[in-house]
Structure formats: C-alpha cells, structure tokens
Amino acid sequence: EPETGSLNDEITIHGLFFGNKRGKVTLGGKNCRIKTWTSEIHFVVPRGLSAGAHELKVTNGVGSDTTTFTVE
C-alpha cells in the first residue's frame, strides 16, 4: 500500500513469510532500495522509471511474487 506512487516515495508492503534474511525488491526491472525487511517491507521507488504500470517483484529464500504498481 499504496498501489501507486511517485519516484523516491517510500512504499510499504504487508505480508507473511518474508523471512529474517533480506531479499530483493524490483520495480520495472530496477532494484529498489530496501529500508526495512520484517513483517513489512519498506522500499523506495527508484528513479528513472517512466509513468505508468510496472511489475513489482519481491523475492526471498522461499520464492517470489509479483503484482502491478503504478508510477505517477
């Protein structure tokens, strides 16, 4: 949440099974800077993305999942 944001915004993902070891978050194929990785993931929308829908992917030791995130 939220499902949209602007460049350099901090975004929070709530979920289960993220694990104790920090994984990887990518948006539109670009690596995101992760601020915290606990029962929530806080990451920063990377610069250089065009406005529109992009694939948001979270990967950890268990697997990965994707969703769509819109850059405004």
PDB file of N, CA and C in Angstrom:
ATOM      1  N   GLU A   1       0.841  -1.172   0.000  1.00  0.00           N
ATOM      2  CA  GLU A   1       0.000   0.000   0.000  1.00  0.00           C
ATOM      3  C   GLU A   1       0.882   1.229   0.000  1.00  0.00           C
ATOM      4  N   PRO A   2       0.640   2.171  -0.710  1.00  0.00           N
ATOM      5  CA  PRO A   2      -0.387   2.241  -1.746  1.00  0.00           C
ATOM      6  C   PRO A   2       0.038   1.479  -2.994  1.00  0.00           C
ATOM      7  N   GLU A   3      -0.855   1.374  -3.954  1.00  0.00           N
ATOM      8  CA  GLU A   3      -0.546   0.683  -5.212  1.00  0.00           C
ATOM      9  C   GLU A   3      -0.007   1.639  -6.260  1.00  0.00           C
ATOM     10  N   THR A   4       0.094   2.913  -5.905  1.00  0.00           N
ATOM     11  CA  THR A   4       0.666   3.916  -6.800  1.00  0.00           C
ATOM     12  C   THR A   4       1.631   4.775  -5.993  1.00  0.00           C
ATOM     13  N   GLY A   5       2.546   5.427  -6.688  1.00  0.00           N
ATOM     14  CA  GLY A   5       3.480   6.319  -6.022  1.00  0.00           C
ATOM     15  C   GLY A   5       4.344   7.043  -7.028  1.00  0.00           C
ATOM     16  N   SER A   6       5.098   7.973  -6.530  1.00  0.00           N
ATOM     17  CA  SER A   6       5.999   8.761  -7.363  1.00  0.00           C
ATOM     18  C   SER A   6       7.438   8.355  -7.077  1.00  0.00           C
ATOM     19  N   LEU A   7       8.339   8.779  -7.946  1.00  0.00           N
ATOM     20  CA  LEU A   7       9.747   8.490  -7.772  1.00  0.00           C
ATOM     21  C   LEU A   7      10.209   8.972  -6.407  1.00  0.00           C
ATOM     22  N   ASN A   8      10.980   8.154  -5.732  1.00  0.00           N
ATOM     23  CA  ASN A   8      11.561   8.444  -4.430  1.00  0.00           C
ATOM     24  C   ASN A   8      10.582   8.321  -3.263  1.00  0.00           C
ATOM     25  N   ASP A   9       9.318   7.910  -3.505  1.00  0.00           N
ATOM     26  CA  ASP A   9       8.373   7.668  -2.415  1.00  0.00           C
ATOM     27  C   ASP A   9       8.764   6.398  -1.674  1.00  0.00           C
ATOM     28  N   GLU A  10       8.472   6.355  -0.373  1.00  0.00           N
ATOM     29  CA  GLU A  10       8.663   5.139   0.406  1.00  0.00           C
ATOM     30  C   GLU A  10       7.343   4.369   0.431  1.00  0.00           C
ATOM     31  N   ILE A  11       7.389   3.101   0.049  1.00  0.00           N
ATOM     32  CA  ILE A  11       6.201   2.259  -0.068  1.00  0.00           C
ATOM     33  C   ILE A  11       6.305   1.127   0.953  1.00  0.00           C
ATOM     34  N   THR A  12       5.164   0.707   1.505  1.00  0.00           N
ATOM     35  CA  THR A  12       5.112  -0.379   2.479  1.00  0.00           C
ATOM     36  C   THR A  12       4.353  -1.555   1.895  1.00  0.00           C
ATOM     37  N   ILE A  13       4.933  -2.749   2.023  1.00  0.00           N
ATOM     38  CA  ILE A  13       4.272  -3.996   1.631  1.00  0.00           C
ATOM     39  C   ILE A  13       4.043  -4.802   2.907  1.00  0.00           C
ATOM     40  N   HIS A  14       2.794  -5.191   3.153  1.00  0.00           N
ATOM     41  CA  HIS A  14       2.455  -6.040   4.294  1.00  0.00           C
ATOM     42  C   HIS A  14       2.328  -7.466   3.789  1.00  0.00           C
ATOM     43  N   GLY A  15       2.800  -8.428   4.576  1.00  0.00           N
ATOM     44  CA  GLY A  15       2.672  -9.813   4.150  1.00  0.00           C
ATOM     45  C   GLY A  15       3.199 -10.776   5.184  1.00  0.00           C
ATOM     46  N   LEU A  16       3.240 -12.025   4.788  1.00  0.00           N
ATOM     47  CA  LEU A  16       3.728 -13.104   5.629  1.00  0.00           C
ATOM     48  C   LEU A  16       4.865 -13.813   4.919  1.00  0.00           C
ATOM     49  N   PHE A  17       5.686 -14.490   5.690  1.00  0.00           N
ATOM     50  CA  PHE A  17       6.744 -15.344   5.162  1.00  0.00           C
ATOM     51  C   PHE A  17       7.843 -14.589   4.418  1.00  0.00           C
ATOM     52  N   PHE A  18       8.088 -13.321   4.800  1.00  0.00           N
ATOM     53  CA  PHE A  18       9.197 -12.595   4.199  1.00  0.00           C
ATOM     54  C   PHE A  18      10.529 -13.155   4.680  1.00  0.00           C
ATOM     55  N   GLY A  19      10.542 -13.740   5.878  1.00  0.00           N
ATOM     56  CA  GLY A  19      11.766 -14.314   6.424  1.00  0.00           C
ATOM     57  C   GLY A  19      12.627 -13.278   7.105  1.00  0.00           C
ATOM     58  N   ASN A  20      13.660 -13.771   7.797  1.00  0.00           N
ATOM     59  CA  ASN A  20      14.573 -12.883   8.527  1.00  0.00           C
ATOM     60  C   ASN A  20      15.675 -12.334   7.639  1.00  0.00           C
ATOM     61  N   LYS A  21      16.009 -13.054   6.588  1.00  0.00           N
ATOM     62  CA  LYS A  21      17.069 -12.616   5.685  1.00  0.00           C
ATOM     63  C   LYS A  21      16.480 -11.713   4.612  1.00  0.00           C
ATOM     64  N   ARG A  22      17.074 -10.546   4.459  1.00  0.00           N
ATOM     65  CA  ARG A  22      16.590  -9.567   3.483  1.00  0.00           C
ATOM     66  C   ARG A  22      16.653 -10.140   2.069  1.00  0.00           C
ATOM     67  N   GLY A  23      15.570  -9.962   1.345  1.00  0.00           N
ATOM     68  CA  GLY A  23      15.507 -10.419  -0.033  1.00  0.00           C
ATOM     69  C   GLY A  23      15.724  -9.271  -1.001  1.00  0.00           C
ATOM     70  N   LYS A  24      14.982  -9.308  -2.096  1.00  0.00           N
ATOM     71  CA  LYS A  24      15.168  -8.328  -3.169  1.00  0.00           C
ATOM     72  C   LYS A  24      13.802  -7.811  -3.618  1.00  0.00           C
ATOM     73  N   VAL A  25      13.731  -6.514  -3.896  1.00  0.00           N
ATOM     74  CA  VAL A  25      12.528  -5.900  -4.447  1.00  0.00           C
ATOM     75  C   VAL A  25      12.933  -5.190  -5.726  1.00  0.00           C
ATOM     76  N   THR A  26      12.222  -5.482  -6.810  1.00  0.00           N
ATOM     77  CA  THR A  26      12.452  -4.773  -8.066  1.00  0.00           C
ATOM     78  C   THR A  26      11.142  -4.164  -8.545  1.00  0.00           C
ATOM     79  N   LEU A  27      11.250  -3.040  -9.209  1.00  0.00           N
ATOM     80  CA  LEU A  27      10.100  -2.353  -9.788  1.00  0.00           C
ATOM     81  C   LEU A  27      10.483  -1.964 -11.202  1.00  0.00           C
ATOM     82  N   GLY A  28       9.742  -2.484 -12.157  1.00  0.00           N
ATOM     83  CA  GLY A  28      10.061  -2.204 -13.559  1.00  0.00           C
ATOM     84  C   GLY A  28      11.445  -2.690 -13.939  1.00  0.00           C
ATOM     85  N   GLY A  29      11.916  -3.752 -13.276  1.00  0.00           N
ATOM     86  CA  GLY A  29      13.234  -4.302 -13.564  1.00  0.00           C
ATOM     87  C   GLY A  29      14.379  -3.586 -12.853  1.00  0.00           C
ATOM     88  N   LYS A  30      14.080  -2.520 -12.123  1.00  0.00           N
ATOM     89  CA  LYS A  30      15.116  -1.778 -11.390  1.00  0.00           C
ATOM     90  C   LYS A  30      15.117  -2.198  -9.923  1.00  0.00           C
ATOM     91  N   ASN A  31      16.294  -2.349  -9.351  1.00  0.00           N
ATOM     92  CA  ASN A  31      16.412  -2.677  -7.932  1.00  0.00           C
ATOM     93  C   ASN A  31      15.924  -1.517  -7.083  1.00  0.00           C
ATOM     94  N   CYS A  32      15.178  -1.844  -6.033  1.00  0.00           N
ATOM     95  CA  CYS A  32      14.687  -0.831  -5.102  1.00  0.00           C
ATOM     96  C   CYS A  32      15.542  -0.831  -3.851  1.00  0.00           C
ATOM     97  N   ARG A  33      15.747   0.334  -3.275  1.00  0.00           N
ATOM     98  CA  ARG A  33      16.454   0.448  -2.003  1.00  0.00           C
ATOM     99  C   ARG A  33      15.481   0.029  -0.907  1.00  0.00           C
ATOM    100  N   ILE A  34      15.865  -0.989  -0.152  1.00  0.00           N
ATOM    101  CA  ILE A  34      15.024  -1.507   0.921  1.00  0.00           C
ATOM    102  C   ILE A  34      15.433  -0.820   2.215  1.00  0.00           C
ATOM    103  N   LYS A  35      14.447  -0.219   2.892  1.00  0.00           N
ATOM    104  CA  LYS A  35      14.727   0.461   4.160  1.00  0.00           C
ATOM    105  C   LYS A  35      14.558  -0.492   5.328  1.00  0.00           C
ATOM    106  N   THR A  36      13.508  -1.320   5.334  1.00  0.00           N
ATOM    107  CA  THR A  36      13.317  -2.336   6.375  1.00  0.00           C
ATOM    108  C   THR A  36      12.724  -3.593   5.763  1.00  0.00           C
ATOM    109  N   TRP A  37      13.056  -4.725   6.369  1.00  0.00           N
ATOM    110  CA  TRP A  37      12.551  -6.032   5.919  1.00  0.00           C
ATOM    111  C   TRP A  37      12.211  -6.820   7.169  1.00  0.00           C
ATOM    112  N   THR A  38      10.952  -6.786   7.578  1.00  0.00           N
ATOM    113  CA  THR A  38      10.488  -7.524   8.753  1.00  0.00           C
ATOM    114  C   THR A  38       9.177  -8.188   8.355  1.00  0.00           C
ATOM    115  N   SER A  39       8.107  -7.992   9.129  1.00  0.00           N
ATOM    116  CA  SER A  39       6.779  -8.447   8.710  1.00  0.00           C
ATOM    117  C   SER A  39       6.195  -7.467   7.704  1.00  0.00           C
ATOM    118  N   GLU A  40       6.903  -6.370   7.484  1.00  0.00           N
ATOM    119  CA  GLU A  40       6.592  -5.388   6.445  1.00  0.00           C
ATOM    120  C   GLU A  40       7.874  -5.090   5.687  1.00  0.00           C
ATOM    121  N   ILE A  41       7.724  -4.760   4.442  1.00  0.00           N
ATOM    122  CA  ILE A  41       8.868  -4.320   3.644  1.00  0.00           C
ATOM    123  C   ILE A  41       8.650  -2.854   3.318  1.00  0.00           C
ATOM    124  N   HIS A  42       9.625  -2.045   3.611  1.00  0.00           N
ATOM    125  CA  HIS A  42       9.598  -0.625   3.248  1.00  0.00           C
ATOM    126  C   HIS A  42      10.684  -0.428   2.197  1.00  0.00           C
ATOM    127  N   PHE A  43      10.277   0.033   1.014  1.00  0.00           N
ATOM    128  CA  PHE A  43      11.243   0.264  -0.054  1.00  0.00           C
ATOM    129  C   PHE A  43      10.988   1.613  -0.702  1.00  0.00           C
ATOM    130  N   VAL A  44      11.962   2.087  -1.463  1.00  0.00           N
ATOM    131  CA  VAL A  44      11.876   3.381  -2.132  1.00  0.00           C
ATOM    132  C   VAL A  44      11.701   3.163  -3.626  1.00  0.00           C
ATOM    133  N   VAL A  45      10.732   3.882  -4.227  1.00  0.00           N
ATOM    134  CA  VAL A  45      10.519   3.813  -5.673  1.00  0.00           C
ATOM    135  C   VAL A  45      11.763   4.377  -6.354  1.00  0.00           C
ATOM    136  N   PRO A  46      12.414   3.571  -7.220  1.00  0.00           N
ATOM    137  CA  PRO A  46      13.675   4.036  -7.831  1.00  0.00           C
ATOM    138  C   PRO A  46      13.456   5.121  -8.886  1.00  0.00           C
ATOM    139  N   ARG A  47      14.482   5.910  -9.067  1.00  0.00           N
ATOM    140  CA  ARG A  47      14.455   6.946 -10.117  1.00  0.00           C
ATOM    141  C   ARG A  47      14.605   6.293 -11.476  1.00  0.00           C
ATOM    142  N   GLY A  48      14.223   7.023 -12.500  1.00  0.00           N
ATOM    143  CA  GLY A  48      14.431   6.563 -13.866  1.00  0.00           C
ATOM    144  C   GLY A  48      13.297   5.751 -14.443  1.00  0.00           C
ATOM    145  N   LEU A  49      12.193   5.596 -13.709  1.00  0.00           N
ATOM    146  CA  LEU A  49      11.041   4.873 -14.241  1.00  0.00           C
ATOM    147  C   LEU A  49      10.074   5.849 -14.894  1.00  0.00           C
ATOM    148  N   SER A  50       9.500   5.453 -15.999  1.00  0.00           N
ATOM    149  CA  SER A  50       8.504   6.288 -16.651  1.00  0.00           C
ATOM    150  C   SER A  50       7.164   6.128 -15.935  1.00  0.00           C
ATOM    151  N   ALA A  51       6.286   7.096 -16.120  1.00  0.00           N
ATOM    152  CA  ALA A  51       4.950   7.000 -15.536  1.00  0.00           C
ATOM    153  C   ALA A  51       4.214   5.826 -16.168  1.00  0.00           C
ATOM    154  N   GLY A  52       3.389   5.161 -15.365  1.00  0.00           N
ATOM    155  CA  GLY A  52       2.599   4.042 -15.862  1.00  0.00           C
ATOM    156  C   GLY A  52       2.771   2.808 -14.999  1.00  0.00           C
ATOM    157  N   ALA A  53       2.167   1.717 -15.449  1.00  0.00           N
ATOM    158  CA  ALA A  53       2.178   0.458 -14.700  1.00  0.00           C
ATOM    159  C   ALA A  53       3.492  -0.283 -14.903  1.00  0.00           C
ATOM    160  N   HIS A  54       4.034  -0.823 -13.808  1.00  0.00           N
ATOM    161  CA  HIS A  54       5.277  -1.582 -13.828  1.00  0.00           C
ATOM    162  C   HIS A  54       5.104  -2.823 -12.959  1.00  0.00           C
ATOM    163  N   GLU A  55       5.890  -3.858 -13.252  1.00  0.00           N
ATOM    164  CA  GLU A  55       5.873  -5.062 -12.444  1.00  0.00           C
ATOM    165  C   GLU A  55       6.662  -4.825 -11.157  1.00  0.00           C
ATOM    166  N   LEU A  56       6.035  -5.116 -10.021  1.00  0.00           N
ATOM    167  CA  LEU A  56       6.681  -5.074  -8.719  1.00  0.00           C
ATOM    168  C   LEU A  56       6.921  -6.510  -8.297  1.00  0.00           C
ATOM    169  N   LYS A  57       8.183  -6.858  -8.024  1.00  0.00           N
ATOM    170  CA  LYS A  57       8.538  -8.233  -7.696  1.00  0.00           C
ATOM    171  C   LYS A  57       9.294  -8.283  -6.375  1.00  0.00           C
ATOM    172  N   VAL A  58       8.847  -9.175  -5.486  1.00  0.00           N
ATOM    173  CA  VAL A  58       9.515  -9.416  -4.213  1.00  0.00           C
ATOM    174  C   VAL A  58      10.054 -10.834  -4.241  1.00  0.00           C
ATOM    175  N   THR A  59      11.343 -10.986  -3.952  1.00  0.00           N
ATOM    176  CA  THR A  59      11.992 -12.293  -3.975  1.00  0.00           C
ATOM    177  C   THR A  59      12.707 -12.512  -2.649  1.00  0.00           C
ATOM    178  N   ASN A  60      12.535 -13.719  -2.089  1.00  0.00           N
ATOM    179  CA  ASN A  60      13.279 -14.090  -0.884  1.00  0.00           C
ATOM    180  C   ASN A  60      13.661 -15.557  -1.004  1.00  0.00           C
ATOM    181  N   GLY A  61      14.154 -16.154   0.074  1.00  0.00           N
ATOM    182  CA  GLY A  61      14.608 -17.534   0.049  1.00  0.00           C
ATOM    183  C   GLY A  61      13.506 -18.544  -0.201  1.00  0.00           C
ATOM    184  N   VAL A  62      12.255 -18.165   0.027  1.00  0.00           N
ATOM    185  CA  VAL A  62      11.118 -19.061  -0.169  1.00  0.00           C
ATOM    186  C   VAL A  62      10.652 -19.059  -1.617  1.00  0.00           C
ATOM    187  N   GLY A  63      10.724 -17.912  -2.268  1.00  0.00           N
ATOM    188  CA  GLY A  63      10.249 -17.784  -3.649  1.00  0.00           C
ATOM    189  C   GLY A  63      10.083 -16.328  -4.009  1.00  0.00           C
ATOM    190  N   SER A  64       9.159 -16.068  -4.934  1.00  0.00           N
ATOM    191  CA  SER A  64       8.911 -14.694  -5.350  1.00  0.00           C
ATOM    192  C   SER A  64       7.438 -14.521  -5.705  1.00  0.00           C
ATOM    193  N   ASP A  65       7.010 -13.272  -5.739  1.00  0.00           N
ATOM    194  CA  ASP A  65       5.655 -12.940  -6.124  1.00  0.00           C
ATOM    195  C   ASP A  65       5.684 -11.586  -6.830  1.00  0.00           C
ATOM    196  N   THR A  66       4.744 -11.395  -7.714  1.00  0.00           N
ATOM    197  CA  THR A  66       4.680 -10.140  -8.466  1.00  0.00           C
ATOM    198  C   THR A  66       3.287  -9.544  -8.403  1.00  0.00           C
ATOM    199  N   THR A  67       3.230  -8.253  -8.611  1.00  0.00           N
ATOM    200  CA  THR A  67       1.984  -7.519  -8.731  1.00  0.00           C
ATOM    201  C   THR A  67       2.263  -6.295  -9.599  1.00  0.00           C
ATOM    202  N   THR A  68       1.255  -5.513  -9.862  1.00  0.00           N
ATOM    203  CA  THR A  68       1.435  -4.307 -10.664  1.00  0.00           C
ATOM    204  C   THR A  68       1.429  -3.079  -9.748  1.00  0.00           C
ATOM    205  N   PHE A  69       2.372  -2.178  -9.995  1.00  0.00           N
ATOM    206  CA  PHE A  69       2.494  -0.936  -9.261  1.00  0.00           C
ATOM    207  C   PHE A  69       2.545   0.195 -10.280  1.00  0.00           C
ATOM    208  N   THR A  70       1.783   1.252 -10.050  1.00  0.00           N
ATOM    209  CA  THR A  70       1.728   2.371 -10.993  1.00  0.00           C
ATOM    210  C   THR A  70       2.552   3.543 -10.499  1.00  0.00           C
ATOM    211  N   VAL A  71       3.474   3.993 -11.344  1.00  0.00           N
ATOM    212  CA  VAL A  71       4.283   5.173 -11.052  1.00  0.00           C
ATOM    213  C   VAL A  71       3.555   6.375 -11.639  1.00  0.00           C
ATOM    214  N   GLU A  72       3.351   7.382 -10.799  1.00  0.00           N
ATOM    215  CA  GLU A  72       2.621   8.590 -11.242  1.00  0.00           C
ATOM    216  C   GLU A  72       3.558   9.604 -11.842  1.00  0.00           C
TER     217      GLU A  72
END
